[in-house]
């Protein structure tokens, strides 16, 4: 897990300008390229499974998954405020693939 600058809940936050070179993450908006499904279906499935919720305009990971190394928040400054984006580690991408595949098989 990368050196974190802070946490939201127990999910680490990493600065996009100081991202460790060994940390690979996939944003929510690009997840479909790695999972083999479309964005709307991925979000719907993750919400129905209770894995993510939207709070105050940002995605929040379910509490028991926050320190499992499957996701981080990537932050950066945009003009005078900071933005936070939930992004998935390679382990998180595999976790989501399993959920999507399990759902389509049943």
PDB file of C-alpha atoms in Angstrom:
ATOM      1  CA  UNK A   1       0.000   0.000   0.000  1.00  0.00           C
ATOM      2  CA  UNK A   2       1.359   3.448  -0.829  1.00  0.00           C
ATOM      3  CA  UNK A   3       2.461   5.991   1.682  1.00  0.00           C
ATOM      4  CA  UNK A   4      -0.742   7.789   2.352  1.00  0.00           C
ATOM      5  CA  UNK A   5      -1.236  11.449   3.066  1.00  0.00           C
ATOM      6  CA  UNK A   6      -4.503  10.927   4.897  1.00  0.00           C
ATOM      7  CA  UNK A   7      -7.581   8.725   4.865  1.00  0.00           C
ATOM      8  CA  UNK A   8     -11.292   9.002   4.192  1.00  0.00           C
ATOM      9  CA  UNK A   9     -12.807   6.522   6.581  1.00  0.00           C
ATOM     10  CA  UNK A  10     -10.002   3.964   6.384  1.00  0.00           C
ATOM     11  CA  UNK A  11      -9.412   4.320   2.626  1.00  0.00           C
ATOM     12  CA  UNK A  12      -5.968   5.804   1.871  1.00  0.00           C
ATOM     13  CA  UNK A  13      -5.635   9.075  -0.029  1.00  0.00           C
ATOM     14  CA  UNK A  14      -2.753   9.641  -2.440  1.00  0.00           C
ATOM     15  CA  UNK A  15      -1.859  12.898  -4.176  1.00  0.00           C
ATOM     16  CA  UNK A  16      -2.012  12.663  -7.977  1.00  0.00           C
ATOM     17  CA  UNK A  17       1.112  14.827  -8.256  1.00  0.00           C
ATOM     18  CA  UNK A  18       3.150  12.600  -5.937  1.00  0.00           C
ATOM     19  CA  UNK A  19       1.796   9.201  -6.933  1.00  0.00           C
ATOM     20  CA  UNK A  20       4.267   6.424  -6.103  1.00  0.00           C
ATOM     21  CA  UNK A  21       5.670   4.930  -9.315  1.00  0.00           C
ATOM     22  CA  UNK A  22       4.718   1.410  -8.229  1.00  0.00           C
ATOM     23  CA  UNK A  23       1.075   2.308  -7.560  1.00  0.00           C
ATOM     24  CA  UNK A  24      -1.282   1.490 -10.402  1.00  0.00           C
ATOM     25  CA  UNK A  25      -4.865   2.667 -10.098  1.00  0.00           C
ATOM     26  CA  UNK A  26      -7.914   2.714 -12.344  1.00  0.00           C
ATOM     27  CA  UNK A  27     -10.493   5.463 -11.935  1.00  0.00           C
ATOM     28  CA  UNK A  28     -14.214   4.721 -11.745  1.00  0.00           C
ATOM     29  CA  UNK A  29     -14.697   6.276 -15.183  1.00  0.00           C
ATOM     30  CA  UNK A  30     -12.089   3.982 -16.807  1.00  0.00           C
ATOM     31  CA  UNK A  31     -13.031   0.821 -14.927  1.00  0.00           C
ATOM     32  CA  UNK A  32     -15.138  -0.486 -17.825  1.00  0.00           C
ATOM     33  CA  UNK A  33     -12.006  -0.910 -19.962  1.00  0.00           C
ATOM     34  CA  UNK A  34     -10.578  -3.365 -17.429  1.00  0.00           C
ATOM     35  CA  UNK A  35     -13.712  -5.140 -16.264  1.00  0.00           C
ATOM     36  CA  UNK A  36     -15.372  -5.840 -19.609  1.00  0.00           C
ATOM     37  CA  UNK A  37     -18.682  -4.218 -18.813  1.00  0.00           C
ATOM     38  CA  UNK A  38     -20.065  -0.753 -19.267  1.00  0.00           C
ATOM     39  CA  UNK A  39     -19.871   2.010 -16.657  1.00  0.00           C
ATOM     40  CA  UNK A  40     -23.583   2.134 -15.812  1.00  0.00           C
ATOM     41  CA  UNK A  41     -23.780  -1.609 -15.181  1.00  0.00           C
ATOM     42  CA  UNK A  42     -20.637  -1.585 -13.038  1.00  0.00           C
ATOM     43  CA  UNK A  43     -21.923   1.257 -10.875  1.00  0.00           C
ATOM     44  CA  UNK A  44     -25.386  -0.300 -10.589  1.00  0.00           C
ATOM     45  CA  UNK A  45     -23.915  -3.664  -9.571  1.00  0.00           C
ATOM     46  CA  UNK A  46     -21.510  -2.161  -7.029  1.00  0.00           C
ATOM     47  CA  UNK A  47     -24.330  -0.098  -5.519  1.00  0.00           C
ATOM     48  CA  UNK A  48     -26.732  -3.061  -5.387  1.00  0.00           C
ATOM     49  CA  UNK A  49     -24.052  -5.204  -3.740  1.00  0.00           C
ATOM     50  CA  UNK A  50     -23.511  -2.433  -1.184  1.00  0.00           C
ATOM     51  CA  UNK A  51     -19.858  -1.998  -2.154  1.00  0.00           C
ATOM     52  CA  UNK A  52     -20.098   1.709  -2.974  1.00  0.00           C
ATOM     53  CA  UNK A  53     -22.445   4.528  -2.059  1.00  0.00           C
ATOM     54  CA  UNK A  54     -22.448   8.137  -3.162  1.00  0.00           C
ATOM     55  CA  UNK A  55     -22.051  10.633  -0.325  1.00  0.00           C
ATOM     56  CA  UNK A  56     -21.665  14.372  -0.785  1.00  0.00           C
ATOM     57  CA  UNK A  57     -20.963  13.894  -4.491  1.00  0.00           C
ATOM     58  CA  UNK A  58     -18.203  11.305  -4.156  1.00  0.00           C
ATOM     59  CA  UNK A  59     -18.095   7.530  -4.126  1.00  0.00           C
ATOM     60  CA  UNK A  60     -17.525   5.922  -0.744  1.00  0.00           C
ATOM     61  CA  UNK A  61     -16.313   2.362  -0.319  1.00  0.00           C
ATOM     62  CA  UNK A  62     -18.132   0.059   2.112  1.00  0.00           C
ATOM     63  CA  UNK A  63     -16.507   0.305   5.532  1.00  0.00           C
ATOM     64  CA  UNK A  64     -15.299  -3.298   5.853  1.00  0.00           C
ATOM     65  CA  UNK A  65     -13.475  -2.988   2.492  1.00  0.00           C
ATOM     66  CA  UNK A  66     -11.754   0.337   3.140  1.00  0.00           C
ATOM     67  CA  UNK A  67      -8.476  -1.070   4.441  1.00  0.00           C
ATOM     68  CA  UNK A  68      -8.255  -4.137   2.175  1.00  0.00           C
ATOM     69  CA  UNK A  69      -5.972  -2.511  -0.417  1.00  0.00           C
ATOM     70  CA  UNK A  70      -8.537  -2.639  -3.214  1.00  0.00           C
ATOM     71  CA  UNK A  71      -9.033   1.115  -3.572  1.00  0.00           C
ATOM     72  CA  UNK A  72      -7.545   4.520  -2.812  1.00  0.00           C
ATOM     73  CA  UNK A  73      -8.737   8.065  -3.179  1.00  0.00           C
ATOM     74  CA  UNK A  74      -6.662  10.058  -5.630  1.00  0.00           C
ATOM     75  CA  UNK A  75      -6.626  13.754  -4.832  1.00  0.00           C
ATOM     76  CA  UNK A  76      -5.326  16.830  -6.487  1.00  0.00           C
ATOM     77  CA  UNK A  77      -5.872  20.530  -6.429  1.00  0.00           C
ATOM     78  CA  UNK A  78      -8.325  22.052  -8.863  1.00  0.00           C
ATOM     79  CA  UNK A  79      -8.069  25.832  -8.646  1.00  0.00           C
ATOM     80  CA  UNK A  80      -8.825  26.650  -5.016  1.00  0.00           C
ATOM     81  CA  UNK A  81     -10.179  23.290  -3.824  1.00  0.00           C
ATOM     82  CA  UNK A  82      -9.182  19.637  -3.735  1.00  0.00           C
ATOM     83  CA  UNK A  83     -11.027  16.848  -5.510  1.00  0.00           C
ATOM     84  CA  UNK A  84     -11.119  13.213  -4.424  1.00  0.00           C
ATOM     85  CA  UNK A  85     -11.718  10.326  -6.819  1.00  0.00           C
ATOM     86  CA  UNK A  86     -12.214   6.725  -5.782  1.00  0.00           C
ATOM     87  CA  UNK A  87      -9.776   4.629  -7.811  1.00  0.00           C
ATOM     88  CA  UNK A  88      -9.170   0.900  -7.843  1.00  0.00           C
ATOM     89  CA  UNK A  89      -5.909  -0.993  -7.399  1.00  0.00           C
ATOM     90  CA  UNK A  90      -5.230  -4.099  -9.538  1.00  0.00           C
ATOM     91  CA  UNK A  91      -6.618  -6.174  -6.644  1.00  0.00           C
ATOM     92  CA  UNK A  92      -9.746  -4.025  -6.665  1.00  0.00           C
ATOM     93  CA  UNK A  93     -10.193  -4.461 -10.408  1.00  0.00           C
ATOM     94  CA  UNK A  94     -10.017  -8.255  -9.960  1.00  0.00           C
ATOM     95  CA  UNK A  95     -12.477  -8.017  -7.046  1.00  0.00           C
ATOM     96  CA  UNK A  96     -14.951  -6.137  -9.259  1.00  0.00           C
ATOM     97  CA  UNK A  97     -14.452  -8.556 -12.172  1.00  0.00           C
ATOM     98  CA  UNK A  98     -15.395 -11.441  -9.870  1.00  0.00           C
ATOM     99  CA  UNK A  99     -18.551  -9.651  -8.743  1.00  0.00           C
ATOM    100  CA  UNK A 100     -19.595  -8.782 -12.310  1.00  0.00           C
ATOM    101  CA  UNK A 101     -18.862 -12.333 -13.550  1.00  0.00           C
ATOM    102  CA  UNK A 102     -20.728 -13.899 -10.622  1.00  0.00           C
ATOM    103  CA  UNK A 103     -23.720 -11.664 -11.331  1.00  0.00           C
ATOM    104  CA  UNK A 104     -23.836 -12.538 -15.037  1.00  0.00           C
ATOM    105  CA  UNK A 105     -23.606 -16.286 -14.328  1.00  0.00           C
ATOM    106  CA  UNK A 106     -26.672 -16.235 -12.052  1.00  0.00           C
TER     107      UNK A 106
END
